[in-house]
C-alpha positions in Angstrom: -16.8 -9.0 7.6 -15.8 -5.6 9.0 -17.5 -4.4 12.1 -20.3 -2.0 11.4 -18.7 0.9 13.3 -15.6 0.5 11.1 -17.6 0.6 7.9 -19.2 3.8 9.0 -15.8 5.3 10.1 -14.3 4.4 6.7 -17.3 5.9 4.8 -17.2 9.2 6.7 -13.4 9.5 6.6 -13.4 9.0 2.8 -16.0 11.7 2.3 -14.0 14.1 4.4 -10.8 13.4 2.5 -12.6 13.7 -0.9 -14.2 17.0 0.3 -17.7 15.6 -0.1 -18.0 16.8 3.5 -16.4 20.2 3.8 -14.7 21.8 6.8 -17.1 23.6 9.1 -20.1 21.6 8.0 -22.1 19.5 10.4 -22.2 15.7 10.1 -25.7 14.1 10.1 -26.8 13.6 13.7 -26.4 10.3 15.6 -30.2 9.8 15.3 -30.0 10.3 11.5 -27.3 7.6 11.1 -29.3 5.2 13.3 -32.5 5.6 11.3 -30.9 5.7 7.8 -28.5 2.8 8.4 -30.6 0.8 10.9 -27.7 0.6 13.4 -27.5 1.3 17.1 -26.4 4.5 18.8 -23.3 2.9 20.4 -22.1 1.8 17.0 -22.4 5.3 15.6 -20.7 6.8 18.7 -17.8 4.3 18.3 -17.2 5.5 14.7 -17.5 9.1 15.6 -15.1 8.8 18.6 -12.4 7.3 16.3 -12.9 10.1 13.8 -12.6 12.7 16.6 -9.5 11.1 18.0 -7.9 11.3 14.6 -8.8 15.0 14.1 -11.4 14.6 11.3 -14.3 16.0 13.4 -14.9 18.0 16.5 -17.9 17.3 18.7 -19.7 20.4 20.2 -22.3 19.8 22.9 -25.8 20.8 21.7 -24.5 21.4 18.1 -23.2 18.1 16.8 -20.1 16.9 15.0 -18.3 19.6 13.0 -16.0 18.6 10.1 -12.4 19.7 10.6 -9.9 20.6 7.8 -8.1 17.4 6.7 -4.5 17.4 7.9 -1.9 17.6 5.2 1.4 15.8 5.4 4.7 17.6 5.9 6.2 16.4 2.7 7.4 13.1 1.2 9.9 12.7 4.0 7.2 12.8 6.7 5.9 9.7 8.3 2.6 10.2 6.5 4.4 9.3 3.2 3.8 10.6 -0.3 0.0 10.2 -0.3 -0.2 12.4 2.8 2.0 15.0 1.2 0.6 15.0 -2.4 -2.9 13.5 -2.2 -4.1 10.8 -4.6 -4.9 12.9 -7.6 -1.5 13.2 -9.3 0.2 10.3 -7.6 0.5 6.9 -9.2 2.3 3.7 -8.0 3.8 0.8 -9.8 4.8 -2.4 -8.0 8.4 -3.4 -8.8 8.5 -6.4 -6.5 5.6 -7.8 -4.5 6.4 -8.7 -0.9 9.0 -11.5 -0.8 10.6 -13.2 2.1 14.3 -12.7 2.9 16.7 -12.2 5.8 17.0 -8.7 7.2 19.8 -6.7 5.4 23.2 -6.7 7.0 23.8 -3.5 8.9 20.1 -2.7 8.9 19.7 1.0 9.9 17.3 0.3 12.8 17.4 -2.0 15.8 15.5 -5.3 15.6 14.0 -7.5 18.3 15.2 -11.1 18.7 11.8 -12.2 17.4 12.1 -10.0 14.3 15.6 -11.2 13.6 14.5 -14.9 13.8 11.4 -14.4 11.6 13.1 -12.6 8.8 11.2 -9.9 6.8 9.0 -9.3 3.8 10.2 -6.6 1.4 8.0 -4.6 -0.8 9.4 -2.3 -3.6 7.3 0.3 -5.4 8.0 3.1 -7.9 6.1 6.3 -7.2 5.1 8.8 -9.9 3.7 12.3 -9.7 2.0 13.4 -13.0 3.6 10.4 -14.7 7.1 11.5 -13.7 9.1 8.9 -11.6 10.0 10.5 -8.3 11.3 7.8 -6.0 11.6 4.1 -5.3 10.0 3.0 -2.0 11.4 0.0 -0.2 9.4 -1.1 2.9 10.4 -3.9 5.3 7.8 -5.8 7.4 8.5 -8.6 10.0 7.6 -11.9 8.3 4.5 -13.7 9.6 2.9 -10.7 11.3 0.3 -9.9 8.6 -2.0 -12.7 7.5 -2.3 -13.1 3.7 -0.3 -9.9 3.2 1.3 -11.0 0.0 -2.1 -11.4 -1.7 -3.0 -7.7 -1.4 -3.1 -5.1 -4.2 -0.1 -2.9 -3.6 -0.6 -0.7 -6.6 -2.9 1.4 -4.4 -1.2 4.7 -3.6 -1.3 4.7 0.2 0.3 1.7 2.0 -0.9 3.3 5.3 -4.5 3.2 4.0 -4.1 -0.4 3.0 -2.9 -1.4 6.4 -5.7 0.5 8.1 -8.5 -1.0 5.9 -7.3 -4.6 5.9 -5.7 -5.0 9.3 -7.1 -2.0 11.3 -3.5 -0.8 11.9 -3.0 2.9 12.2 0.6 4.1 11.7 1.2 6.7 14.4 5.0 7.2 14.0 8.3 5.7 13.2 12.0 6.6 12.5 13.8 7.2 9.3 17.3 8.0 7.9 18.2 9.7 4.7 21.6 9.6 2.9 23.0 10.3 -0.6 24.0 7.3 -2.8 25.0 6.7 -6.4 22.1 5.3 -8.3 22.6 1.6 -9.2 21.9 0.7 -12.9 18.4 -0.8 -12.2 17.4 2.2 -10.0 18.7 4.7 -12.6 16.7 3.0 -15.3 13.5 3.2 -13.3 14.1 6.8 -12.4 15.1 7.7 -16.0 18.5 9.0 -15.1 22.1 7.8 -15.5 23.8 5.1 -13.4 26.0 6.8 -10.8 23.9 9.9 -10.5 23.6 11.1 -6.9 20.2 10.4 -5.5 18.6 10.5 -2.0 18.0 7.1 -0.3 15.4 7.1 2.5 15.2 4.2 4.9 12.1 4.0 7.1 10.9 1.8 9.9 7.3 2.1 10.9 
């Protein structure tokens, strides 16, 4: 069971992102939420404090909580990922390989702790589409054993960041990434509907 304040946070956040609550509008008051949902004021304040810290609302003394313009990603290479850059409307995702355990790749681009090296990793591979056109293959590495029942989740949802937030209350605040040009291997070329050996961009990301 999710804490009540988290359910309220998720509900308001979704309405802001779906533009059901528009920028400049006032949220219902704390009293309204308490009466309608039969919850306590500290619970409401906890949800609103998180929304304000993430930039979804701005509290004004004597006025209430004002909806802020949802932040857009800086592009598919930003840490917010494709969903932050394009939104959900035209974005579709197909799982190529569900998370599977393996050793970290040799010459992995980013430093690993001793614990990470010993635990190995889970690797998730997904193909991303915009308006039914394949755009990129996304490979994400997670330390093994960190996320309980992770392999049972539905990874066809567009935003991996949303999934981590909703299921594990993990907010991705930053990371590091490297980008380089490679020749498309046969399998990758088939998925992206191009020829093997075609130059493509390869993005590696550690979050």
